mmCIF file of C-alpha atoms in Angstrom:
data_model
loop_
_atom_site.group_PDB
_atom_site.id
_atom_site.type_symbol
_atom_site.label_atom_id
_atom_site.label_comp_id
_atom_site.label_asym_id
_atom_site.label_seq_id
_atom_site.Cartn_x
_atom_site.Cartn_y
_atom_site.Cartn_z
ATOM 1 C CA MET A 286 122.758 85.504 100.351
ATOM 2 C CA ARG A 287 123.552 88.695 98.598
ATOM 3 C CA SER A 288 122.403 92.135 99.701
ATOM 4 C CA PHE A 289 122.289 95.581 98.156
ATOM 5 C CA ALA A 290 121.459 99.351 99.228
ATOM 6 C CA GLN A 291 117.785 99.826 98.547
ATOM 7 C CA ARG A 292 116.673 103.439 98.732
ATOM 8 C CA VAL A 293 114.091 104.027 101.152
ATOM 9 C CA PHE A 294 112.374 107.310 102.057
ATOM 10 C CA THR A 295 110.661 107.715 105.533
ATOM 11 C CA ASN A 296 108.561 110.490 107.033
ATOM 12 C CA ASP A 297 107.516 110.048 110.807
ATOM 13 C CA GLN A 298 106.185 113.430 111.131
ATOM 14 C CA HIS A 299 102.880 112.141 112.312
ATOM 15 C CA TRP A 300 103.718 108.792 113.706
ATOM 16 C CA ARG A 301 102.386 108.033 116.985
ATOM 17 C CA PRO A 302 102.229 104.736 119.189
ATOM 18 C CA GLY A 303 99.749 102.369 117.660
ATOM 19 C CA GLY A 304 99.706 104.025 114.174
ATOM 20 C CA PRO A 305 100.397 102.155 111.003
ATOM 21 C CA ILE A 306 102.921 102.143 108.496
ATOM 22 C CA LEU A 307 101.759 103.316 104.933
ATOM 23 C CA PHE A 308 103.964 101.499 102.669
ATOM 24 C CA TYR A 309 104.492 102.624 99.056
ATOM 25 C CA CYS A 310 105.405 99.943 96.597
ATOM 26 C CA GLY A 311 107.769 101.830 94.262
ATOM 27 C CA ASN A 312 107.593 100.938 90.428
ATOM 28 C CA GLU A 313 109.385 101.702 87.355
ATOM 29 C CA ALA A 314 110.782 105.047 88.281
ATOM 30 C CA ASN A 315 113.166 106.787 90.986
ATOM 31 C CA VAL A 316 111.741 106.926 94.377
ATOM 32 C CA GLU A 317 111.502 110.673 94.551
ATOM 33 C CA LEU A 318 108.880 110.668 91.973
ATOM 34 C CA TYR A 319 106.597 108.995 94.422
ATOM 35 C CA VAL A 320 107.545 110.645 97.420
ATOM 36 C CA ASN A 321 106.485 113.956 95.550
ATOM 37 C CA ALA A 322 103.353 112.635 94.042
ATOM 38 C CA THR A 323 101.550 110.409 96.148
ATOM 39 C CA GLY A 324 98.873 112.405 97.948
ATOM 40 C CA LEU A 325 96.668 109.785 99.578
ATOM 41 C CA MET A 326 99.271 108.792 102.003
ATOM 42 C CA TRP A 327 100.346 112.391 102.798
ATOM 43 C CA GLU A 328 96.669 113.441 103.253
ATOM 44 C CA ARG A 329 95.906 110.677 105.757
ATOM 45 C CA ALA A 330 99.127 110.314 107.752
ATOM 46 C CA ALA A 331 97.965 112.912 110.519
ATOM 47 C CA ASP A 332 94.613 111.281 111.003
ATOM 48 C CA MET A 333 96.040 108.041 111.349
ATOM 49 C CA GLY A 334 99.115 108.720 113.139
ATOM 50 C CA ALA A 335 100.976 106.960 110.363
ATOM 51 C CA ARG A 336 104.540 106.659 109.511
ATOM 52 C CA LEU A 337 105.133 107.155 105.712
ATOM 53 C CA VAL A 338 107.699 104.673 103.797
ATOM 54 C CA PHE A 339 108.472 104.889 100.141
ATOM 55 C CA ALA A 340 110.596 102.057 98.863
ATOM 56 C CA GLU A 341 112.471 102.038 95.556
ATOM 57 C CA HIS A 342 111.972 99.258 93.127
ATOM 58 C CA ARG A 343 115.311 97.292 92.270
ATOM 59 C CA TYR A 344 117.084 98.287 89.136
ATOM 60 C CA TYR A 345 115.433 101.673 89.119
ATOM 61 C CA GLY A 346 117.029 105.091 90.695
ATOM 62 C CA LYS A 347 119.811 104.336 92.673
ATOM 63 C CA SER A 348 118.728 100.819 93.941
ATOM 64 C CA LEU A 349 121.008 98.658 91.825
ATOM 65 C CA PRO A 350 121.444 94.988 93.144
ATOM 66 C CA LEU A 351 124.645 94.688 91.314
ATOM 67 C CA GLY A 352 125.987 98.192 91.559
ATOM 68 C CA PRO A 353 126.714 99.726 88.263
ATOM 69 C CA ALA A 354 126.976 96.378 86.368
ATOM 70 C CA SER A 355 123.055 95.778 87.205
ATOM 71 C CA VAL A 356 122.345 97.293 83.788
ATOM 72 C CA ALA A 357 125.572 96.378 81.882
ATOM 73 C CA ASN A 358 124.007 93.569 79.855
ATOM 74 C CA ALA A 359 120.881 91.425 79.403
ATOM 75 C CA SER A 360 122.181 88.749 81.589
ATOM 76 C CA THR A 361 122.070 90.765 84.750
ATOM 77 C CA LEU A 362 118.374 91.631 84.371
ATOM 78 C CA ARG A 363 117.510 88.186 85.328
ATOM 79 C CA PHE A 364 117.182 89.521 88.959
ATOM 80 C CA LEU A 365 114.531 92.091 87.722
ATOM 81 C CA THR A 366 111.299 90.166 88.651
ATOM 82 C CA MET A 367 108.239 91.102 90.559
ATOM 83 C CA GLU A 368 109.010 88.007 92.889
ATOM 84 C CA GLN A 369 112.347 89.641 93.794
ATOM 85 C CA ALA A 370 110.843 93.002 94.413
ATOM 86 C CA LEU A 371 108.167 91.763 96.652
ATOM 87 C CA ALA A 372 111.005 89.785 98.667
ATOM 88 C CA ASP A 373 112.605 92.970 98.913
ATOM 89 C CA TYR A 374 109.544 95.027 100.155
ATOM 90 C CA ALA A 375 108.823 91.956 102.626
ATOM 91 C CA THR A 376 112.457 92.067 103.854
ATOM 92 C CA LEU A 377 112.231 95.817 104.279
ATOM 93 C CA ILE A 378 108.869 95.683 106.008
ATOM 94 C CA TYR A 379 110.075 92.941 108.723
ATOM 95 C CA ALA A 380 112.764 95.132 109.511
ATOM 96 C CA LEU A 381 110.947 98.190 110.059
ATOM 97 C CA GLN A 382 108.326 96.152 112.033
ATOM 98 C CA ALA A 383 111.137 94.600 114.349
ATOM 99 C CA THR A 384 112.693 98.239 114.887
ATOM 100 C CA ALA A 385 109.481 99.730 115.923
ATOM 101 C CA ALA A 386 108.724 96.700 118.173
ATOM 102 C CA ALA A 387 112.082 97.124 120.007
ATOM 103 C CA ASP A 388 111.341 100.798 120.809
ATOM 104 C CA PRO A 389 109.180 101.136 124.054
ATOM 105 C CA ALA A 390 107.501 104.171 122.694
ATOM 106 C CA HIS A 391 105.743 101.745 120.385
ATOM 107 C CA GLY A 392 106.045 98.362 121.896
ATOM 108 C CA ALA A 393 104.507 96.406 119.211
ATOM 109 C CA ALA A 394 105.035 95.713 115.599
ATOM 110 C CA PRO A 395 103.104 98.260 113.796
ATOM 111 C CA LYS A 396 100.438 97.211 110.905
ATOM 112 C CA VAL A 397 101.483 97.716 107.566
ATOM 113 C CA VAL A 398 99.319 98.801 104.669
ATOM 114 C CA ALA A 399 100.774 98.652 101.051
ATOM 115 C CA LEU A 400 99.873 101.071 98.487
ATOM 116 C CA GLY A 401 100.583 101.750 95.016
ATOM 117 C CA GLY A 402 99.456 102.656 91.308
ATOM 118 C CA SER A 403 99.555 100.690 88.139
ATOM 119 C CA TYR A 404 102.461 98.299 88.397
ATOM 120 C CA GLY A 405 103.035 99.453 92.059
ATOM 121 C CA GLY A 406 99.541 98.732 92.866
ATOM 122 C CA MET A 407 99.836 95.277 91.346
ATOM 123 C CA LEU A 408 102.972 94.925 93.532
ATOM 124 C CA ALA A 409 100.895 95.944 96.464
ATOM 125 C CA ALA A 410 98.249 93.674 95.927
ATOM 126 C CA TRP A 411 100.567 90.816 95.253
ATOM 127 C CA LEU A 412 102.514 91.462 98.350
ATOM 128 C CA ARG A 413 99.218 90.940 100.429
ATOM 129 C CA PHE A 414 98.722 87.880 98.625
ATOM 130 C CA HIS A 415 102.262 86.390 99.028
ATOM 131 C CA TYR A 416 103.219 87.903 102.390
ATOM 132 C CA PRO A 417 100.071 88.123 104.271
ATOM 133 C CA SER A 418 102.245 88.259 107.566
ATOM 134 C CA ALA A 419 103.815 91.594 106.147
ATOM 135 C CA VAL A 420 100.996 93.765 105.404
ATOM 136 C CA VAL A 421 97.170 93.680 106.654
ATOM 137 C CA GLY A 422 96.034 95.258 103.539
ATOM 138 C CA ALA A 423 96.850 97.024 100.137
ATOM 139 C CA ILE A 424 95.462 99.654 98.226
ATOM 140 C CA ALA A 425 95.900 98.988 94.426
ATOM 141 C CA ALA A 426 94.910 101.806 92.273
ATOM 142 C CA SER A 427 94.908 101.377 88.489
ATOM 143 C CA ALA A 428 96.144 97.773 89.083
ATOM 144 C CA PRO A 429 94.968 95.159 86.692
ATOM 145 C CA VAL A 430 95.852 92.345 88.966
ATOM 146 C CA ARG A 431 93.308 89.845 87.619
ATOM 147 C CA ALA A 432 94.911 90.087 83.952
ATOM 148 C CA PHE A 433 98.120 88.364 85.438
ATOM 149 C CA ASP A 434 98.947 85.273 87.386
ATOM 150 C CA GLY A 435 100.334 86.615 90.761
#
C-alpha cells in the first residue's frame, strides 16, 4: 500500500476530555483557505470543548499522492476520486481517534462530526454514509448530495 503526506491543520485550544473532533472535509483548494474561512467550527469549539481538524483534499495544495508527478499528465489523475478522498479522511480520523484514546487525559476515542460546504459538504455526508464508524454526524452546507449516487 502506498502512502503520501496529507496536509492537516489542527487546533486544540479548546479541546477538553470528552470533547468531539470537528473535522473539516477539504475540497478543491488548499487547506489554508478553509482554515481561515470556516466560521462555524471556530465559533462552536469553545462551547463544545472541541478539537478542530482541517484536512486537505488529495491533489490540492501540497497533498500530492505522487509528489510533483501527481499533476504531470492525465493518467495520474486516476487517483483523484471521491472514494479515494473519503478513504483518506477515514484513515486520518481513525488515527486521530486512536491517538486520543491512548492519551490518559482523554481515555476514549472522541466522537467526530464531519463538516463541509459544496463539494466538501458532499464529502462530509458521504463520509458519514460510507464510514459510519468514523463519524457520528455530518453538517453538509450547500451540498446537493441527492443529485449524485454516493
